[in-house]
Amino acid sequence: LVNMRTTFAAAALAASASAIPTAIFHGMGDACIYPGMHHFSKEIGEGTGDYAKCLEVGNGSITSLTDNFMDQAEKACNKLLADENFAVDEINVMGLSQGALLARYIVESCPIKGKVRNLASIGGPNMGVMDIPHCFSGPFCKVINSIARDFVYTGIIQNIVGPAGYFRDPYHMDRYLNGSVFLPHLNNEEDDDATKADRKARFTSLNGAMLMMFSQDTMVYPKESEWFQQIGPDGTVQALEDSDFYKNDYLGLKTLNEANKVQFVSVDGDHLQFSQDDINNTIIPFLLS
């Protein structure tokens, strides 16, 4: 009985020591005040035993769709800096869908007081998207996506369509690198050497990164983008280890992975269709690691 009590006390102490605040960012078309996000944030707080807050960018659902994505990221950073609960030595950041890109911006570029311990990317399009959501095949979608690729990197579209900031067309990389306002910078594909080095140092300082992909995802194409994979020259999904992004360690993902600090998690379901079991037994234990 004494040993059991000691074990439970040690477990409680360990959980307490691992508990740090968690900043949460929602996906496209969602809002922190919506019941789903409100409940999810509450569960994360209860499960980790510390402060957890969904940080709203602008007015929520509309801003997520219509604002320049770099502007959204900077607003996310400012919102976090304004919350004194995150002015501590370590925090966790987590994002759902496009919110995962905002969370990663906090890791790489936001001048927080301390550092980010863990990054949880839940269905985040880390290598961007190359098709419009729910429109991956068929003649109609082929035409629509072709039109999207022709105009997505124009200044006006980048400024008034939020998701345009992470549209990544692997067949027109020059257009992407020159025209996209956000993802080439977040992924360290663009910018001066000093800025790239700083981003990489911050990313590789993570204690852990969890990349959750949804096996039946109809929102993100390719779904493997959620694991930092992309479509290769032959039109099929390229193995992560074969990509220049990974081999040349642009952001430090290879460094982090070789240190066994990256969890590649696959959930059977459509976009963001994780279960209560996934929250209790995958997400929360990761945030406490």
Tab-separated table of C-alpha atoms in Angstrom, residues 8-285:
chain	number	residue	atom	x	y	z
A	8	PHE	CA	0.714	7.705	-7.233
A	9	ALA	CA	2.469	10.618	-5.519
A	10	ALA	CA	5.396	10.360	-7.909
A	11	ALA	CA	3.022	10.253	-10.880
A	12	ALA	CA	1.148	13.312	-9.595
A	13	LEU	CA	4.411	15.170	-9.054
A	14	ALA	CA	5.626	14.273	-12.526
A	15	ALA	CA	2.376	15.480	-14.090
A	16	SER	CA	2.568	18.712	-12.099
A	17	ALA	CA	6.162	19.274	-13.172
A	18	SER	CA	5.223	18.691	-16.807
A	19	ALA	CA	2.181	20.963	-16.766
A	20	ILE	CA	2.708	24.207	-18.654
A	21	PRO	CA	0.271	26.559	-20.428
A	22	THR	CA	-0.995	25.605	-23.885
A	23	ALA	CA	-1.892	28.130	-26.589
A	24	ILE	CA	-4.401	26.769	-29.123
A	25	PHE	CA	-5.232	28.043	-32.605
A	26	HIS	CA	-8.325	26.969	-34.544
A	27	GLY	CA	-8.706	26.159	-38.223
A	28	MET	CA	-10.271	27.841	-41.229
A	29	GLY	CA	-13.859	28.979	-40.736
A	30	ASP	CA	-13.845	28.135	-37.025
A	31	ALA	CA	-13.819	30.426	-33.987
A	32	CYS	CA	-12.763	30.130	-30.353
A	33	ILE	CA	-16.299	30.956	-29.184
A	34	TYR	CA	-17.867	28.081	-31.114
A	35	PRO	CA	-18.907	25.181	-28.844
A	36	GLY	CA	-16.477	22.674	-30.364
A	37	MET	CA	-13.370	24.790	-29.859
A	38	HIS	CA	-14.518	26.008	-26.453
A	39	HIS	CA	-15.048	22.440	-25.239
A	40	PHE	CA	-11.777	21.200	-26.762
A	41	SER	CA	-9.769	23.975	-25.096
A	42	LYS	CA	-11.421	23.209	-21.764
A	43	GLU	CA	-10.526	19.522	-22.130
A	44	ILE	CA	-6.890	20.357	-22.861
A	45	GLY	CA	-6.711	22.546	-19.769
A	46	GLU	CA	-8.268	19.888	-17.564
A	47	GLY	CA	-6.142	17.129	-19.048
A	48	THR	CA	-2.839	18.968	-18.690
A	49	GLY	CA	-3.689	20.554	-15.369
A	50	ASP	CA	-2.674	24.020	-16.506
A	51	TYR	CA	-3.907	27.053	-18.410
A	52	ALA	CA	-5.109	26.332	-21.943
A	53	LYS	CA	-6.551	29.030	-24.152
A	54	CYS	CA	-7.832	29.231	-27.694
A	55	LEU	CA	-6.374	32.498	-28.956
A	56	GLU	CA	-8.606	34.295	-31.418
A	57	VAL	CA	-7.130	36.048	-34.423
A	58	GLY	CA	-9.245	38.994	-35.517
A	59	ASN	CA	-12.926	38.110	-35.538
A	60	GLY	CA	-12.351	34.381	-35.959
A	61	SER	CA	-14.023	32.591	-38.825
A	62	ILE	CA	-14.107	35.521	-41.256
A	63	THR	CA	-10.536	36.614	-40.536
A	64	SER	CA	-9.311	33.052	-41.070
A	65	LEU	CA	-10.739	33.125	-44.582
A	66	THR	CA	-10.160	36.676	-45.770
A	67	ASP	CA	-6.994	38.065	-44.175
A	68	ASN	CA	-3.456	37.888	-45.542
A	69	PHE	CA	-1.990	34.844	-43.779
A	70	MET	CA	1.202	36.564	-42.653
A	71	ASP	CA	-0.987	39.228	-41.060
A	72	GLN	CA	-2.926	36.460	-39.304
A	73	ALA	CA	0.322	34.987	-37.980
A	74	GLU	CA	1.522	38.340	-36.644
A	75	LYS	CA	-1.847	38.924	-34.973
A	76	ALA	CA	-1.631	35.451	-33.411
A	77	CYS	CA	1.789	36.318	-32.006
A	78	ASN	CA	0.566	39.645	-30.598
A	79	LYS	CA	-2.460	37.964	-29.027
A	80	LEU	CA	-0.221	35.467	-27.265
A	81	LEU	CA	2.189	38.186	-26.079
A	82	ALA	CA	-0.751	40.115	-24.592
A	83	ASP	CA	-1.765	37.170	-22.379
A	84	GLU	CA	0.323	37.207	-19.197
A	85	ASN	CA	-0.421	33.515	-18.631
A	86	PHE	CA	2.009	32.766	-21.466
A	87	ALA	CA	4.772	35.029	-20.094
A	88	VAL	CA	6.525	32.043	-18.512
A	89	ASP	CA	9.656	29.997	-19.150
A	90	GLU	CA	7.955	27.345	-21.304
A	91	ILE	CA	4.669	26.953	-23.146
A	92	ASN	CA	3.075	24.447	-25.487
A	93	VAL	CA	1.470	25.502	-28.762
A	94	MET	CA	-1.116	23.535	-30.685
A	95	GLY	CA	-2.993	24.229	-33.880
A	96	LEU	CA	-5.849	22.543	-35.680
A	97	SER	CA	-5.733	22.551	-39.490
A	98	GLN	CA	-4.405	25.940	-40.692
A	99	GLY	CA	-4.111	26.922	-37.033
A	100	ALA	CA	-1.129	24.551	-36.888
A	101	LEU	CA	0.747	26.953	-39.161
A	102	LEU	CA	0.011	29.807	-36.762
A	103	ALA	CA	1.231	27.634	-33.886
A	104	ARG	CA	4.455	26.907	-35.758
A	105	TYR	CA	4.917	30.625	-36.426
A	106	ILE	CA	4.911	31.106	-32.642
A	107	VAL	CA	7.690	28.510	-32.394
A	108	GLU	CA	9.839	30.039	-35.119
A	109	SER	CA	9.259	33.780	-35.088
A	110	CYS	CA	7.256	35.136	-32.145
A	111	PRO	CA	9.406	36.941	-29.511
A	112	ILE	CA	7.932	35.189	-26.477
A	113	LYS	CA	9.454	35.509	-23.006
A	114	GLY	CA	10.556	31.878	-22.780
A	115	LYS	CA	10.474	29.073	-25.330
A	116	VAL	CA	8.044	26.595	-26.809
A	117	ARG	CA	8.437	23.136	-25.323
A	118	ASN	CA	6.091	21.121	-27.546
A	119	LEU	CA	4.338	21.776	-30.867
A	120	ALA	CA	1.197	19.798	-31.707
A	121	SER	CA	0.101	20.015	-35.344
A	122	ILE	CA	-3.375	18.485	-35.686
A	123	GLY	CA	-4.145	18.097	-39.388
A	124	GLY	CA	-1.870	21.019	-40.230
A	125	PRO	CA	-0.973	21.544	-43.919
A	126	ASN	CA	2.730	21.837	-43.139
A	127	MET	CA	3.830	21.572	-46.772
A	128	GLY	CA	0.825	23.513	-47.968
A	129	VAL	CA	-2.058	22.450	-50.201
A	130	MET	CA	-2.127	22.141	-53.961
A	131	ASP	CA	-5.854	21.687	-54.543
A	132	ILE	CA	-9.003	23.391	-53.300
A	133	PRO	CA	-10.562	21.565	-50.314
A	134	HIS	CA	-12.963	18.733	-51.179
A	135	CYS	CA	-12.108	19.086	-54.875
A	136	PHE	CA	-9.252	16.717	-55.672
A	137	SER	CA	-10.483	14.839	-58.743
A	138	GLY	CA	-12.851	14.928	-61.710
A	139	PRO	CA	-13.032	17.243	-64.746
A	140	PHE	CA	-14.772	20.107	-62.943
A	141	CYS	CA	-12.260	20.153	-60.097
A	142	LYS	CA	-9.409	19.894	-62.571
A	143	VAL	CA	-10.579	23.129	-64.229
A	144	ILE	CA	-11.196	24.902	-60.920
A	145	ASN	CA	-7.799	23.959	-59.533
A	146	SER	CA	-6.091	25.023	-62.762
A	147	ILE	CA	-7.700	28.470	-62.481
A	148	ALA	CA	-6.695	28.644	-58.809
A	149	ARG	CA	-3.070	27.905	-59.664
A	150	ASP	CA	-3.049	30.651	-62.297
A	151	PHE	CA	-4.176	33.378	-59.897
A	152	VAL	CA	-3.316	32.247	-56.362
A	153	TYR	CA	0.071	33.996	-56.244
A	154	THR	CA	-1.172	37.401	-57.399
A	155	GLY	CA	-0.938	40.123	-54.778
A	156	ILE	CA	-4.667	40.704	-54.514
A	157	ILE	CA	-5.467	37.013	-53.905
A	158	GLN	CA	-2.688	36.649	-51.347
A	159	ASN	CA	-4.143	39.638	-49.498
A	160	ILE	CA	-7.846	38.729	-49.502
A	161	VAL	CA	-7.820	34.914	-49.357
A	162	GLY	CA	-6.150	33.642	-46.200
A	163	PRO	CA	-5.474	30.037	-47.316
A	164	ALA	CA	-3.744	31.350	-50.459
A	165	GLY	CA	-0.785	32.006	-48.166
A	166	TYR	CA	-0.101	28.276	-47.860
A	167	PHE	CA	-1.066	27.155	-51.373
A	168	ARG	CA	2.052	25.362	-52.586
A	169	ASP	CA	2.139	24.311	-56.239
A	170	PRO	CA	5.159	21.982	-56.659
A	171	TYR	CA	4.964	22.333	-60.450
A	172	HIS	CA	5.433	26.104	-60.321
A	173	MET	CA	7.902	26.623	-57.500
A	174	ASP	CA	9.160	29.962	-58.814
A	175	ARG	CA	5.661	31.420	-58.640
A	176	TYR	CA	5.216	29.998	-55.155
A	177	LEU	CA	8.543	31.246	-53.807
A	178	ASN	CA	8.126	34.705	-55.314
A	179	GLY	CA	4.405	35.203	-54.741
A	180	SER	CA	3.381	33.446	-51.546
A	181	VAL	CA	3.331	35.763	-48.531
A	182	PHE	CA	3.661	33.083	-45.875
A	183	LEU	CA	4.591	29.422	-46.330
A	184	PRO	CA	7.989	29.830	-48.070
A	185	HIS	CA	9.073	31.873	-45.049
A	186	LEU	CA	7.595	29.530	-42.435
A	187	ASN	CA	9.287	26.536	-44.098
A	188	ASN	CA	12.626	28.326	-44.454
A	189	GLU	CA	12.544	28.154	-48.248
A	190	GLU	CA	12.970	31.936	-48.502
A	191	ASP	CA	14.667	34.805	-46.560
A	192	ASP	CA	18.204	35.809	-45.678
A	193	ASP	CA	20.651	33.385	-44.074
A	194	ALA	CA	20.488	34.945	-40.607
A	195	THR	CA	16.698	34.749	-40.480
A	196	LYS	CA	16.766	31.156	-41.703
A	197	ALA	CA	19.360	30.205	-39.091
A	198	ASP	CA	17.295	31.736	-36.306
A	199	ARG	CA	14.117	29.924	-37.384
A	200	LYS	CA	15.957	26.626	-37.609
A	201	ALA	CA	17.553	27.085	-34.181
A	202	ARG	CA	14.174	27.781	-32.615
A	203	PHE	CA	12.473	24.852	-34.348
A	204	THR	CA	15.200	22.380	-33.398
A	205	SER	CA	15.068	23.554	-29.779
A	206	LEU	CA	11.643	21.927	-29.406
A	207	ASN	CA	11.333	19.134	-26.888
A	208	GLY	CA	8.876	17.473	-29.248
A	209	ALA	CA	6.716	17.897	-32.337
A	210	MET	CA	3.591	15.836	-32.936
A	211	LEU	CA	2.312	15.685	-36.520
A	212	MET	CA	-1.190	14.221	-36.697
A	213	MET	CA	-2.391	13.181	-40.149
A	214	PHE	CA	-5.913	12.026	-41.052
A	215	SER	CA	-5.941	9.016	-43.359
A	216	GLN	CA	-9.197	9.924	-45.150
A	217	ASP	CA	-8.622	13.686	-45.261
A	218	THR	CA	-10.730	15.498	-47.866
A	219	MET	CA	-9.688	18.999	-46.810
A	220	VAL	CA	-5.906	18.903	-47.240
A	221	TYR	CA	-4.351	17.688	-50.499
A	222	PRO	CA	-2.085	15.940	-50.322
A	223	LYS	CA	-2.981	14.739	-46.831
A	224	GLU	CA	0.659	13.750	-46.370
A	225	SER	CA	1.418	17.472	-46.173
A	226	GLU	CA	0.408	17.002	-42.537
A	227	TRP	CA	3.637	14.963	-42.202
A	228	PHE	CA	5.689	17.512	-44.212
A	229	GLN	CA	5.438	15.413	-47.389
A	230	GLN	CA	4.724	16.707	-50.885
A	231	ILE	CA	3.858	15.612	-54.397
A	232	GLY	CA	7.004	14.682	-56.308
A	233	PRO	CA	7.914	15.242	-59.976
A	234	ASP	CA	6.160	12.008	-60.996
A	235	GLY	CA	2.828	13.144	-59.523
A	236	THR	CA	2.894	10.785	-56.537
A	237	VAL	CA	3.512	11.528	-52.883
A	238	GLN	CA	7.230	11.703	-52.253
A	239	ALA	CA	8.750	9.919	-49.267
A	240	LEU	CA	9.752	12.466	-46.661
A	241	GLU	CA	13.356	11.247	-46.683
A	242	ASP	CA	13.577	11.832	-50.456
A	243	SER	CA	12.567	15.494	-50.411
A	244	ASP	CA	15.116	18.293	-50.628
A	245	PHE	CA	13.292	19.973	-47.757
A	246	TYR	CA	14.129	17.033	-45.485
A	247	LYS	CA	17.491	15.951	-46.925
A	248	ASN	CA	18.867	19.498	-46.796
A	249	ASP	CA	17.217	20.046	-43.405
A	250	TYR	CA	15.797	23.437	-44.385
A	251	LEU	CA	13.888	23.902	-41.136
A	252	GLY	CA	15.558	21.312	-38.916
A	253	LEU	CA	12.913	18.585	-39.206
A	254	LYS	CA	15.583	16.001	-40.009
A	255	THR	CA	17.622	17.067	-36.989
A	256	LEU	CA	14.576	16.873	-34.730
A	257	ASN	CA	13.471	13.526	-36.172
A	258	GLU	CA	16.917	11.933	-35.833
A	259	ALA	CA	16.847	12.983	-32.175
A	260	ASN	CA	13.571	11.009	-31.835
A	261	LYS	CA	11.627	14.174	-31.056
A	262	VAL	CA	9.002	13.912	-33.821
A	263	GLN	CA	5.839	11.830	-33.474
A	264	PHE	CA	4.149	10.915	-36.760
A	265	VAL	CA	0.585	10.052	-35.745
A	266	SER	CA	-2.042	8.714	-38.162
A	267	VAL	CA	-5.746	8.881	-37.304
A	268	ASP	CA	-8.253	6.898	-39.362
A	269	GLY	CA	-10.849	9.440	-40.447
A	270	ASP	CA	-11.562	12.645	-42.319
A	271	HIS	CA	-10.108	16.046	-41.467
A	272	LEU	CA	-9.932	16.693	-37.700
A	273	GLN	CA	-12.048	13.623	-36.936
A	274	PHE	CA	-10.073	12.678	-33.860
A	275	SER	CA	-11.742	10.863	-30.981
A	276	GLN	CA	-11.954	11.323	-27.237
A	277	ASP	CA	-9.461	8.504	-26.984
A	278	ASP	CA	-7.064	10.439	-29.234
A	279	ILE	CA	-7.364	13.450	-26.928
A	280	ASN	CA	-6.874	11.473	-23.730
A	281	ASN	CA	-4.225	9.007	-24.854
A	282	THR	CA	-2.294	10.818	-27.591
A	283	ILE	CA	-2.659	14.601	-27.476
A	284	ILE	CA	-2.640	15.250	-23.726
A	285	PRO	CA	0.234	12.833	-22.906
